[in-house]
PDB file of C-alpha atoms in Angstrom:
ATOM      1  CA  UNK A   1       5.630  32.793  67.254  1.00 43.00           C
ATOM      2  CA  UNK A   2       4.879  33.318  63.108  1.00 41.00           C
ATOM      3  CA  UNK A   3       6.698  31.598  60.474  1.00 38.00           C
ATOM      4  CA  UNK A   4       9.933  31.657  61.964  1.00 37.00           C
ATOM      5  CA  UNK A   5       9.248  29.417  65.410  1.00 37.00           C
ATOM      6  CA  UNK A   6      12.006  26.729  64.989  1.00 40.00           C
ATOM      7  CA  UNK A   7      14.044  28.368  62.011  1.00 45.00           C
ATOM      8  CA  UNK A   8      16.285  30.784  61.582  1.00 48.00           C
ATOM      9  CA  UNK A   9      16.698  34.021  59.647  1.00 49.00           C
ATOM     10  CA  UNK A  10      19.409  34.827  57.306  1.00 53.00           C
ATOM     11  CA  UNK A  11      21.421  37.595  56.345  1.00 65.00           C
ATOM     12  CA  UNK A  12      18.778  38.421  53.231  1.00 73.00           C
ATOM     13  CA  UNK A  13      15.974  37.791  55.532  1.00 60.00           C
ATOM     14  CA  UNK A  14      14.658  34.513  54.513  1.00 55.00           C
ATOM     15  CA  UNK A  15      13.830  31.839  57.158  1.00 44.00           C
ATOM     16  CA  UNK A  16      14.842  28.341  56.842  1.00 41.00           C
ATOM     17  CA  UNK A  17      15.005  25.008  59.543  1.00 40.00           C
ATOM     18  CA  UNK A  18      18.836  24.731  60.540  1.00 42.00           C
ATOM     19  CA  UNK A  19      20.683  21.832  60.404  1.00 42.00           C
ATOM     20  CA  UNK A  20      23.237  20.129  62.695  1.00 39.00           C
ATOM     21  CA  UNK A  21      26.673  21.697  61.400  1.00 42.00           C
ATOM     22  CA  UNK A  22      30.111  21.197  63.118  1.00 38.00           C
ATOM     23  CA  UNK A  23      32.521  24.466  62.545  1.00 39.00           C
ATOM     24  CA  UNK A  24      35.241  23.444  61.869  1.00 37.00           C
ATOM     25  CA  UNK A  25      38.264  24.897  59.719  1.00 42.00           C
ATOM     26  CA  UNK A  26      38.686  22.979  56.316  1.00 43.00           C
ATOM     27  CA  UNK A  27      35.889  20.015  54.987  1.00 41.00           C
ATOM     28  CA  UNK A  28      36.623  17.241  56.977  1.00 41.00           C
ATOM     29  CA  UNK A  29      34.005  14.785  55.636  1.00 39.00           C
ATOM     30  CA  UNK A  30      35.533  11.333  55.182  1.00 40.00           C
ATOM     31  CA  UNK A  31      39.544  10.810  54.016  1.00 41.00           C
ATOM     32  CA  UNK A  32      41.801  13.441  52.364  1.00 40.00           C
ATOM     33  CA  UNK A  33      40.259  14.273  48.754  1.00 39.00           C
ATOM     34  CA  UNK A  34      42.626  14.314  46.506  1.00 39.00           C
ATOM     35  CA  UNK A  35      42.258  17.816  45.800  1.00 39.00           C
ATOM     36  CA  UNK A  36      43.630  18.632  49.349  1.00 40.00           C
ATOM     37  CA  UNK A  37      46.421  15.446  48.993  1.00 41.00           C
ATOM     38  CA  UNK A  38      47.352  17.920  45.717  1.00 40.00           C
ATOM     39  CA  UNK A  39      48.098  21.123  47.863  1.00 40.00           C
ATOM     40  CA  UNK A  40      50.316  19.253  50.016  1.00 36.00           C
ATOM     41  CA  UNK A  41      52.171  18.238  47.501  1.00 42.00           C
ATOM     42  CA  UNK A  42      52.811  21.384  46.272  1.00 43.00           C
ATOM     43  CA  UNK A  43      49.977  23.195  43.435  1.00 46.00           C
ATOM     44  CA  UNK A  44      50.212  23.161  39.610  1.00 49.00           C
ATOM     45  CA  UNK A  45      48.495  24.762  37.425  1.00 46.00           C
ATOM     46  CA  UNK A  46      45.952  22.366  36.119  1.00 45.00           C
ATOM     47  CA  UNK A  47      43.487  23.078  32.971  1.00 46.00           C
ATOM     48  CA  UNK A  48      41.122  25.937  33.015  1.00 43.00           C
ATOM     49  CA  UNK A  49      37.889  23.015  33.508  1.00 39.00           C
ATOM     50  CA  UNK A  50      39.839  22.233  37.051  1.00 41.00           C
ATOM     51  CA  UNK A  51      40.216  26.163  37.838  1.00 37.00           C
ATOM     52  CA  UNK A  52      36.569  26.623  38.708  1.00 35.00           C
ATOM     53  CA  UNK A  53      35.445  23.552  40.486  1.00 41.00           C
ATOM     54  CA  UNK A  54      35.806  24.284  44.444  1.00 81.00           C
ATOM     55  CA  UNK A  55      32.293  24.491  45.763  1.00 93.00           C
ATOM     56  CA  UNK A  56      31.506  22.093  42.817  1.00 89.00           C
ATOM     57  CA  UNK A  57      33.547  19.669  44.543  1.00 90.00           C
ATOM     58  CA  UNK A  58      31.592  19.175  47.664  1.00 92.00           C
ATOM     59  CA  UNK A  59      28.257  17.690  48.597  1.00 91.00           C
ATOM     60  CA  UNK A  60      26.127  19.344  50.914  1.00 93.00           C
ATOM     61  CA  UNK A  61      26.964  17.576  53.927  1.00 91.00           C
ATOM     62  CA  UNK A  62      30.294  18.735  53.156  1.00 91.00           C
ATOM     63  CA  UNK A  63      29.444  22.034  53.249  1.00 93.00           C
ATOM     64  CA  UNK A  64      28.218  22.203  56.416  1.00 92.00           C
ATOM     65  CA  UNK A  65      31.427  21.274  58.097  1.00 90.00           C
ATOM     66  CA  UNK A  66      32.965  24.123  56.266  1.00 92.00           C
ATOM     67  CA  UNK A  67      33.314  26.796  58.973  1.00 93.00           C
ATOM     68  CA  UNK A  68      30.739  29.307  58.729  1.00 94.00           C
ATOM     69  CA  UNK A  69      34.212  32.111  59.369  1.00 94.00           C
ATOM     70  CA  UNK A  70      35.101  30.907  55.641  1.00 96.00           C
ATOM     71  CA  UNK A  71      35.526  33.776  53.101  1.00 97.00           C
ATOM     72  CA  UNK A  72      33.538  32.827  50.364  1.00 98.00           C
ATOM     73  CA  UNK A  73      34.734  33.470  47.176  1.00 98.00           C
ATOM     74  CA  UNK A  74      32.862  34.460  43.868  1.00 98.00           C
ATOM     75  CA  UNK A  75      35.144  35.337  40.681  1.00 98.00           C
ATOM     76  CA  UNK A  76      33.562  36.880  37.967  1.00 99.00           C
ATOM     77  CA  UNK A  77      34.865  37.123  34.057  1.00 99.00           C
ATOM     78  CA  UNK A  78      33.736  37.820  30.824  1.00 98.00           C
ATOM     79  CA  UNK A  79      34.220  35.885  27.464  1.00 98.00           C
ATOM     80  CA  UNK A  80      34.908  37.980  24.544  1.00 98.00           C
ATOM     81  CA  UNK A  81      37.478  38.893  22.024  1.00 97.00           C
ATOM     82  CA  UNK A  82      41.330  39.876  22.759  1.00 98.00           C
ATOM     83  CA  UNK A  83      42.008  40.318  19.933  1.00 96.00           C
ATOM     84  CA  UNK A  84      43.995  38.395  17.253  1.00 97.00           C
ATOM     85  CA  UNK A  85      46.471  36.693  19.786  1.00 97.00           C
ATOM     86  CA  UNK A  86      44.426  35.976  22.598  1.00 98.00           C
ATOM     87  CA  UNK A  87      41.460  33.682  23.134  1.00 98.00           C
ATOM     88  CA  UNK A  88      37.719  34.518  24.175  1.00 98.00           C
ATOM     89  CA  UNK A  89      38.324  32.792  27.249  1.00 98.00           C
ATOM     90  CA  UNK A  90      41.316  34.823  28.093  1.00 98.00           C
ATOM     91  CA  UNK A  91      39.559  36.943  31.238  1.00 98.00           C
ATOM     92  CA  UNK A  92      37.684  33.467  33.167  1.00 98.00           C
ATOM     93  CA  UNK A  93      40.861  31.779  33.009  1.00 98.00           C
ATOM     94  CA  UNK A  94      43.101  34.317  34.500  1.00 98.00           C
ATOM     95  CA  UNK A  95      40.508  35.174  37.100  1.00 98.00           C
ATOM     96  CA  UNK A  96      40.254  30.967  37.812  1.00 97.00           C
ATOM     97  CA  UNK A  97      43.587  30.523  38.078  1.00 97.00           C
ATOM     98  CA  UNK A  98      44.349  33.475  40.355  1.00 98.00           C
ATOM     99  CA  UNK A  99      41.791  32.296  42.638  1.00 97.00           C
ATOM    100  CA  UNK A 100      42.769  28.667  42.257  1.00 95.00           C
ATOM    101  CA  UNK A 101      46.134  29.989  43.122  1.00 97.00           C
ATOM    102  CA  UNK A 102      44.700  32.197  46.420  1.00 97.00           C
ATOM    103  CA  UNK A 103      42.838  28.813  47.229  1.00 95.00           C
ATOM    104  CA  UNK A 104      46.404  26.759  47.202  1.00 94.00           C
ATOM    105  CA  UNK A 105      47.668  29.297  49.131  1.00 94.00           C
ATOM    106  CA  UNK A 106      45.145  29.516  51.953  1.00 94.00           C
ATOM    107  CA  UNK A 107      42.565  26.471  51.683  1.00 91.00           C
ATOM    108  CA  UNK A 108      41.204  26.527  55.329  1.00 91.00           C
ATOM    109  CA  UNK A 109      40.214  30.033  54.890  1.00 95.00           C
ATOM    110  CA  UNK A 110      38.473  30.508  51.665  1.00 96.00           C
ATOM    111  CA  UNK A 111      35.612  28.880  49.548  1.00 96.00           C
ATOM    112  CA  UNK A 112      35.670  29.084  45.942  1.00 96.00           C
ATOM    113  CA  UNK A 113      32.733  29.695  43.734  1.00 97.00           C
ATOM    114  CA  UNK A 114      33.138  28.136  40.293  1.00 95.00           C
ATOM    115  CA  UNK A 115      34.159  31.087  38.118  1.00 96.00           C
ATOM    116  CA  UNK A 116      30.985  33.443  36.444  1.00 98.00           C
ATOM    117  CA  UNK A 117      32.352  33.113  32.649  1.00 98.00           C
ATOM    118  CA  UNK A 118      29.117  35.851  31.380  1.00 98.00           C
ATOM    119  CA  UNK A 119      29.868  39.281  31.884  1.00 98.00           C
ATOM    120  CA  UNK A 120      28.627  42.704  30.460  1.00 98.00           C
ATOM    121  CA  UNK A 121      30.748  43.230  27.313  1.00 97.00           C
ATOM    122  CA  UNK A 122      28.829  44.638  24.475  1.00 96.00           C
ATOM    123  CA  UNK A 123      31.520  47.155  23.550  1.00 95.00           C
ATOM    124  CA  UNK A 124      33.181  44.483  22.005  1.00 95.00           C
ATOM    125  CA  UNK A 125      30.282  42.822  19.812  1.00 94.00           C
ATOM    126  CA  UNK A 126      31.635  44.152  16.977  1.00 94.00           C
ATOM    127  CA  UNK A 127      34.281  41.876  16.845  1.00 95.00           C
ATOM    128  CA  UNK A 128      32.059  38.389  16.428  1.00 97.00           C
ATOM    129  CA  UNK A 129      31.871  36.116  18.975  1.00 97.00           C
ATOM    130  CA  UNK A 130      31.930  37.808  22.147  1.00 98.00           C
ATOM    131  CA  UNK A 131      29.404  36.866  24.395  1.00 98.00           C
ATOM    132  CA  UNK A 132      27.511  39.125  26.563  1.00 98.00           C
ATOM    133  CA  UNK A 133      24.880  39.829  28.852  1.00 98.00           C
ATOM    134  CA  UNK A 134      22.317  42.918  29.556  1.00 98.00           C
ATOM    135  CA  UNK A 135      23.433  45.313  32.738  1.00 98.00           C
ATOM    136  CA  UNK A 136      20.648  44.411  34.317  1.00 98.00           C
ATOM    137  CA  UNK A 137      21.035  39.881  33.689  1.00 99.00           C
ATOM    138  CA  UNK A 138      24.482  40.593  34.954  1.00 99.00           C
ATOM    139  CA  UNK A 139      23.422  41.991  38.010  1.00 99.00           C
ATOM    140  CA  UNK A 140      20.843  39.940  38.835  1.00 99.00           C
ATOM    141  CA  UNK A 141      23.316  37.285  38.594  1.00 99.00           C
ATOM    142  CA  UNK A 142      25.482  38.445  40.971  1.00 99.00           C
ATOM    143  CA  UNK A 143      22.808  39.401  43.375  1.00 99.00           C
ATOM    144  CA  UNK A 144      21.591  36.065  43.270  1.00 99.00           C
ATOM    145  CA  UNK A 145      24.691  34.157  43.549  1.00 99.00           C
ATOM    146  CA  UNK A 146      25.629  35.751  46.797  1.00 99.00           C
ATOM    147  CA  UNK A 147      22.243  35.419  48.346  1.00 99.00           C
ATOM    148  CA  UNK A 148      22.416  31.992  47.402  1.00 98.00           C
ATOM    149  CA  UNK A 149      25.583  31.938  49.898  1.00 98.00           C
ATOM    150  CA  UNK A 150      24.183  34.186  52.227  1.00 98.00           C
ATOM    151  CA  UNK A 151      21.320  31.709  52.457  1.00 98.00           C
ATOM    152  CA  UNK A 152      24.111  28.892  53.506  1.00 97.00           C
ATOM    153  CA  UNK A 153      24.981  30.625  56.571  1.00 98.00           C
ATOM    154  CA  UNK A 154      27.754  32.530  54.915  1.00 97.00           C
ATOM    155  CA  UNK A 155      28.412  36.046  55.787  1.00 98.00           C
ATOM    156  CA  UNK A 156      31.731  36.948  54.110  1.00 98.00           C
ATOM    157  CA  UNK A 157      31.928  37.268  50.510  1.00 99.00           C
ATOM    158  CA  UNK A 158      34.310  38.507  48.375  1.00 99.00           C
ATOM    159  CA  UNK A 159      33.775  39.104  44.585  1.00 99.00           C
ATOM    160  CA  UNK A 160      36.902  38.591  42.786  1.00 99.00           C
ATOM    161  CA  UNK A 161      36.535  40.501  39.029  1.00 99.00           C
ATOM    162  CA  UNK A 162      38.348  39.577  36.464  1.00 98.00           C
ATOM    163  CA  UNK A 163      37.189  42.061  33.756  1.00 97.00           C
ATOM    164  CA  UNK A 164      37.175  46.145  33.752  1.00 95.00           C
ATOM    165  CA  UNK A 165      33.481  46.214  31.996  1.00 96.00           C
ATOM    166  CA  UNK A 166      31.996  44.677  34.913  1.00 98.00           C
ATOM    167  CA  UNK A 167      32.951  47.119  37.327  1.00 98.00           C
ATOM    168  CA  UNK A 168      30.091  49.537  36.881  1.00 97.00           C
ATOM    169  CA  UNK A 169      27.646  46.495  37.385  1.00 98.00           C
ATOM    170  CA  UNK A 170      29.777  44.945  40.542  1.00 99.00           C
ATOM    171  CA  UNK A 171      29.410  48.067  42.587  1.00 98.00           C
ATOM    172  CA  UNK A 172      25.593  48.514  41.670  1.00 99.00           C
ATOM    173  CA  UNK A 173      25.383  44.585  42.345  1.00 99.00           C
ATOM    174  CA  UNK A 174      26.888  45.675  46.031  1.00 99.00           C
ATOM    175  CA  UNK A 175      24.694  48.631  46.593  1.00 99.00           C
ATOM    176  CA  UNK A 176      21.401  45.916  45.954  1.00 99.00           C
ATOM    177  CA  UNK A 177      23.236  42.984  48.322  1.00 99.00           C
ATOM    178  CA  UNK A 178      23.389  45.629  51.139  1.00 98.00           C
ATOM    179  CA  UNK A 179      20.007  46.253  50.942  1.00 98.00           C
ATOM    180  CA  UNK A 180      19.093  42.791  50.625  1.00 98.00           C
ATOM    181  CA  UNK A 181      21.478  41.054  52.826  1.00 98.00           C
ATOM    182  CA  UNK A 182      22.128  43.599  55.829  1.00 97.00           C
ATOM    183  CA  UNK A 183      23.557  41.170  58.148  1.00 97.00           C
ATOM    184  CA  UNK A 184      26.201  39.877  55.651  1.00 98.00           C
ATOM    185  CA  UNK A 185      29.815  41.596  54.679  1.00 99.00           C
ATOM    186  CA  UNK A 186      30.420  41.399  50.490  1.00 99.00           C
ATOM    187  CA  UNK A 187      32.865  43.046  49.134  1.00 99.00           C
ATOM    188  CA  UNK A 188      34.016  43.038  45.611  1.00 99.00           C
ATOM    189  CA  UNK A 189      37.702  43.869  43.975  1.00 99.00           C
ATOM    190  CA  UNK A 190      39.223  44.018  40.764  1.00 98.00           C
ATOM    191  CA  UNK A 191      42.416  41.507  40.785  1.00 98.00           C
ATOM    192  CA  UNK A 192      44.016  43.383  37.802  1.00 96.00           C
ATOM    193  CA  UNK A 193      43.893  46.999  39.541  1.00 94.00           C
ATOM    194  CA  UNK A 194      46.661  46.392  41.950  1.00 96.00           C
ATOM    195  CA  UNK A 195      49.389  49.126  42.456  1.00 94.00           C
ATOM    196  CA  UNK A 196      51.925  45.954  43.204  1.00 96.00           C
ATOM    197  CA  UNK A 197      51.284  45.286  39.187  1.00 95.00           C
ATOM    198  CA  UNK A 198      52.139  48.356  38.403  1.00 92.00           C
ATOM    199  CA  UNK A 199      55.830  47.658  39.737  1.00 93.00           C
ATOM    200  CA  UNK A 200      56.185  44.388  37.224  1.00 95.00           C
ATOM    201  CA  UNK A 201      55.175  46.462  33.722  1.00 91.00           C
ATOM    202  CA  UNK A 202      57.640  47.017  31.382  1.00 91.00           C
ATOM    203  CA  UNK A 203      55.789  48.819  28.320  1.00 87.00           C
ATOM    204  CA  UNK A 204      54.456  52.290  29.852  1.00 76.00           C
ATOM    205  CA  UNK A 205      51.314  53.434  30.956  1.00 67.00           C
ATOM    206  CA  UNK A 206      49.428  52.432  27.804  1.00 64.00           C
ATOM    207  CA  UNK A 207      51.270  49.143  26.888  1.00 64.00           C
ATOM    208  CA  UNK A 208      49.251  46.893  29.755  1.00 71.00           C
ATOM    209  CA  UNK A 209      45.531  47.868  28.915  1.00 86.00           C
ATOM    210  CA  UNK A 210      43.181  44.696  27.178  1.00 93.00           C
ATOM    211  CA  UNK A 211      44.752  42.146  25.413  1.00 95.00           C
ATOM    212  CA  UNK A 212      48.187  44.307  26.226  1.00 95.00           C
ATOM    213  CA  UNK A 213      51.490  43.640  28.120  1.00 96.00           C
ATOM    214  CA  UNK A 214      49.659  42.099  31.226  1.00 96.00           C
ATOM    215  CA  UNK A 215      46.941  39.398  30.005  1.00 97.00           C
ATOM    216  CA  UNK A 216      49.428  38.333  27.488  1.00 98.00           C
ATOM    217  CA  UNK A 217      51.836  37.375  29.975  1.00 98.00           C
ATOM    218  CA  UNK A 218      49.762  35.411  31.925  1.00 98.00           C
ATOM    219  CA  UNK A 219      48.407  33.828  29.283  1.00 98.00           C
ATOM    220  CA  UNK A 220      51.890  32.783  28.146  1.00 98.00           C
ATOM    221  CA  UNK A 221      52.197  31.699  31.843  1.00 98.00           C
ATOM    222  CA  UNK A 222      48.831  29.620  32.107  1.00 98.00           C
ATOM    223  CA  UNK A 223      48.483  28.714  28.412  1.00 98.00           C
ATOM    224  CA  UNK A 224      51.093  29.329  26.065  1.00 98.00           C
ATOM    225  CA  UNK A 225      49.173  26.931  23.320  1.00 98.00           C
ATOM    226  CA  UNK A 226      46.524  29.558  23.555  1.00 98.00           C
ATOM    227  CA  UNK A 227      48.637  32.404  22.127  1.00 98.00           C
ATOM    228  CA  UNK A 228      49.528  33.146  19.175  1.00 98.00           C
ATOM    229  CA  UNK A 229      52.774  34.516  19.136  1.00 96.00           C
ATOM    230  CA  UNK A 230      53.273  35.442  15.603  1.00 96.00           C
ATOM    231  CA  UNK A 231      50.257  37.733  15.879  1.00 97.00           C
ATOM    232  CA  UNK A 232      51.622  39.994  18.465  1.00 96.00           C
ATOM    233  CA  UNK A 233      51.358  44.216  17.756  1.00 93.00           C
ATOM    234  CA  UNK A 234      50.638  47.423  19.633  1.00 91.00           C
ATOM    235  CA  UNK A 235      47.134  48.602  19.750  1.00 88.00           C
ATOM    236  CA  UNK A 236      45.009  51.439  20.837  1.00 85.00           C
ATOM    237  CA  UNK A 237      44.647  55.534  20.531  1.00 80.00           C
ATOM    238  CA  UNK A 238      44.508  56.535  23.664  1.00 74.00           C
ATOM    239  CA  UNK A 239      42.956  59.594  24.846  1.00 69.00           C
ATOM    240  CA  UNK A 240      45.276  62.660  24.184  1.00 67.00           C
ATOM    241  CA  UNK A 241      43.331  65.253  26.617  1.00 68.00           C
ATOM    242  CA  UNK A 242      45.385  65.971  29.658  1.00 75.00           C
ATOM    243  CA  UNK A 243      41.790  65.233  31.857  1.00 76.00           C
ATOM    244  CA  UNK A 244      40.806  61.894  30.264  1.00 68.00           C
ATOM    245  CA  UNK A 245      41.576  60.505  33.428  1.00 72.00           C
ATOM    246  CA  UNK A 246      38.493  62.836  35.354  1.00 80.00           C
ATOM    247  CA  UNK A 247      35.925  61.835  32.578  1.00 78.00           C
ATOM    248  CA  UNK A 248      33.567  59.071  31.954  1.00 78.00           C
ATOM    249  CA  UNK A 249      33.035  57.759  28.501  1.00 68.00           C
ATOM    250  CA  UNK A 250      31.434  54.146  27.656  1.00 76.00           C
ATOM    251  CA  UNK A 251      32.440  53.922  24.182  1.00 78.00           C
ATOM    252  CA  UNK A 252      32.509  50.719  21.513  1.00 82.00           C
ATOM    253  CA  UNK A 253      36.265  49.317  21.644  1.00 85.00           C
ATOM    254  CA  UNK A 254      36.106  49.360  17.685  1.00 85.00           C
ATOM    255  CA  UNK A 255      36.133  53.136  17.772  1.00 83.00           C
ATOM    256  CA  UNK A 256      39.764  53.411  19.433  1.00 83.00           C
ATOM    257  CA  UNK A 257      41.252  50.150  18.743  1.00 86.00           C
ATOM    258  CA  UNK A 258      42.393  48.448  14.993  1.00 89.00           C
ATOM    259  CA  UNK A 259      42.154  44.959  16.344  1.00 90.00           C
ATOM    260  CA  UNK A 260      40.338  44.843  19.739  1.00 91.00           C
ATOM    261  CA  UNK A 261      43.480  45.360  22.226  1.00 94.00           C
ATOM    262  CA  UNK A 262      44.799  48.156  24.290  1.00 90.00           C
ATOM    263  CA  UNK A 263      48.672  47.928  24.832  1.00 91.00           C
ATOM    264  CA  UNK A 264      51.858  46.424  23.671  1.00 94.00           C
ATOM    265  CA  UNK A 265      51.787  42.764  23.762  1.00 96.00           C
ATOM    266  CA  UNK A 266      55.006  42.464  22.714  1.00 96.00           C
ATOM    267  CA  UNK A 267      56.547  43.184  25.883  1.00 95.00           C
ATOM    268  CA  UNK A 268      54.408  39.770  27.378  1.00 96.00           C
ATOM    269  CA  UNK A 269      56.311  36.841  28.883  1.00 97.00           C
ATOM    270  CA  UNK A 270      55.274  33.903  31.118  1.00 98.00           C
ATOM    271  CA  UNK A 271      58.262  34.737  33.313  1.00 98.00           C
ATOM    272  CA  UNK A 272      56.341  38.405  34.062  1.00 97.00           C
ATOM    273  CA  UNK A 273      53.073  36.163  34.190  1.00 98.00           C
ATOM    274  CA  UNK A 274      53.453  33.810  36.877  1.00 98.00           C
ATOM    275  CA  UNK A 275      55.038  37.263  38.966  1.00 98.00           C
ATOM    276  CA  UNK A 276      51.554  38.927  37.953  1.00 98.00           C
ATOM    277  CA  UNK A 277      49.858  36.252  39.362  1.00 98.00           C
ATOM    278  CA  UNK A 278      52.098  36.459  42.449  1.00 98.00           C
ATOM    279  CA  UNK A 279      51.488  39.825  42.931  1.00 98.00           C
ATOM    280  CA  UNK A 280      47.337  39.777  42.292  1.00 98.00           C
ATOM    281  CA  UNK A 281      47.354  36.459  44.889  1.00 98.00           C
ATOM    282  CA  UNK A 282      49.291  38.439  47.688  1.00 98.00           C
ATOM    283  CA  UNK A 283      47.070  41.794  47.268  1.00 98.00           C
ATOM    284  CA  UNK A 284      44.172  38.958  47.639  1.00 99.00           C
ATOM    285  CA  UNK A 285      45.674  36.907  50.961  1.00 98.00           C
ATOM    286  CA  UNK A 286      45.853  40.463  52.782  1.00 98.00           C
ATOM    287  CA  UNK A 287      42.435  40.994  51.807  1.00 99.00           C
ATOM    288  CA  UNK A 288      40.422  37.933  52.732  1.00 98.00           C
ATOM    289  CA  UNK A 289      42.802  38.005  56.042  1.00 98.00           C
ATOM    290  CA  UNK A 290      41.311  41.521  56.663  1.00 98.00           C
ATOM    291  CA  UNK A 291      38.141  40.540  55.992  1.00 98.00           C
ATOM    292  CA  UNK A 292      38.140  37.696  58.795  1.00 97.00           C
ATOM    293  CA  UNK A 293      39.371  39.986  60.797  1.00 96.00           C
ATOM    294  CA  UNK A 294      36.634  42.663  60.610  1.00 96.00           C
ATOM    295  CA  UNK A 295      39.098  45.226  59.352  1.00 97.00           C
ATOM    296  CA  UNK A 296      37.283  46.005  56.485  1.00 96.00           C
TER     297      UNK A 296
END
């Protein structure tokens, strides 16, 4: 019968020897974790180095009593400047915590990755100590992330992005993973393109952008020791043509910014945070939900 007599073929066609695995909702290895005693007790936000262990978490016998109808989970960040208020970390810990939150929120149905802090952002290398990677590292790092899940049985993916330079390279990253994994359903979205935000902003349609009215907020939600408060001021010259919106530019963020942000930070608070955060995790619930049920 060939190489696969006895195996089985996954969704990127590679063959491996199965082993026993009970489907069941949840991990149900041995007694309550304390991770899952924590959501029934009602979540907190916890430091950013608790954020992005999920999958960490687990050992592999674990994982195979994780039911094989589990969305898996993959967000991806950046680190890089944002600007003289925010930190470098600022995009991986929003992403982590919105998925930490969409984990709290429906445990038995997803599994988190931990969070992919290198992302494609050399428009900001100007401003020193940004850290980025090549379109083509970035994409092979998504790629082989999700075949690495795809390989575990998993068929349902969902990249969660936490950063607008990565878009570009997450769709390209899903064009590859179709090809290469035609059996399995990955998707990818962008948490911080939501209409629902769009009801929550206060400063106008330039006053959210990087670094602006949004991230600050949930920053001064999820770490208010992080910003820097006395440092807050409008940024950015937006395009005045009336068609900026039907034309592609990349462009260095030095050559329309003073200081690396987009937006009006001023108009940030953790109050409009944690309803940010709200907002992004019910967008997300709806999706995974439609996703399990083959509706996308």
């Amino acid at each position: 019968m060939g190489p696969e007599m006895g195996g089985k073929r996954t969704g990127c066609g590679q063959t491996f020897s199965p082993k026993p695995q009970h489907h069941r909702q949840g991990v149900e290895a041995g007694p309550q974790t304390p991770r899952h005693a924590a959501r029934r007790a009602g979540h907190q936000s916890r430091p950013l180095g608790e954020l992005i262990v999920k999958l960490a978490e687990l050992t592999w016998p674990d994982l195979e009593q994780v039911s094989r109808d589990t969305v898996v989970v993959y967000p991806i960040a950046a680190f890089e400047q944002h600007g003289p208020h925010l930190p470098f970390i600022t995009d991986t810990a929003e992403v982590a915590a919105i998925v930490d939150h969409l984990d709290a929120e429906i445990p038995d149905q997803v599994l988190c990755l931990p969070a992919q802090w290198l992302g494609y952002s050399p428009h900001h290398l100007r401003f020193k100590g940004t850290i980025t990677a090549q379109s083509e590292t970035h994409i092979n790092m998504i790629v082989d992330t999700v075949s690495s899940m795809v390989h575990a049985d998993f068929d349902k993916i969902l990249i969660v992005n936490g950063h607008g330079g990565n878009v570009p390279n997450m769709n390209v990253s899903l064009q590859r993973l179709m090809e290469k994994c035609p059996d399995a359903r990955i998707y990818g979205t962008s948490w911080f393109a939501y209409d629902e935000l769009g009801e929550i902003r206060e400063a106008g349609p330039h006053g959210w952008g990087h670094a602006g009215e949004m991230e600050t907020s949930l920053m001064m939600a999820l770490h208010p020791e992080w910003v820097k408060a006395d440092r807050l001021q409008k940024d950015g010259h937006p395009p005045q043509s009336e068609r900026a919106g039907q034309v592609s530019r990349y462009r260095w963020i030095h050559q329309s910014t003073d200081q690396g942000t987009y937006g009006d930070p001023t108009y940030g608070s953790a109050e409009k945070g944690e309803r940010f955060i709200s907002a992004a995790v019910e967008v997300l619930v709806r999706i995974v939900e439609d996703i399990r049920k083959g509706h996308l």
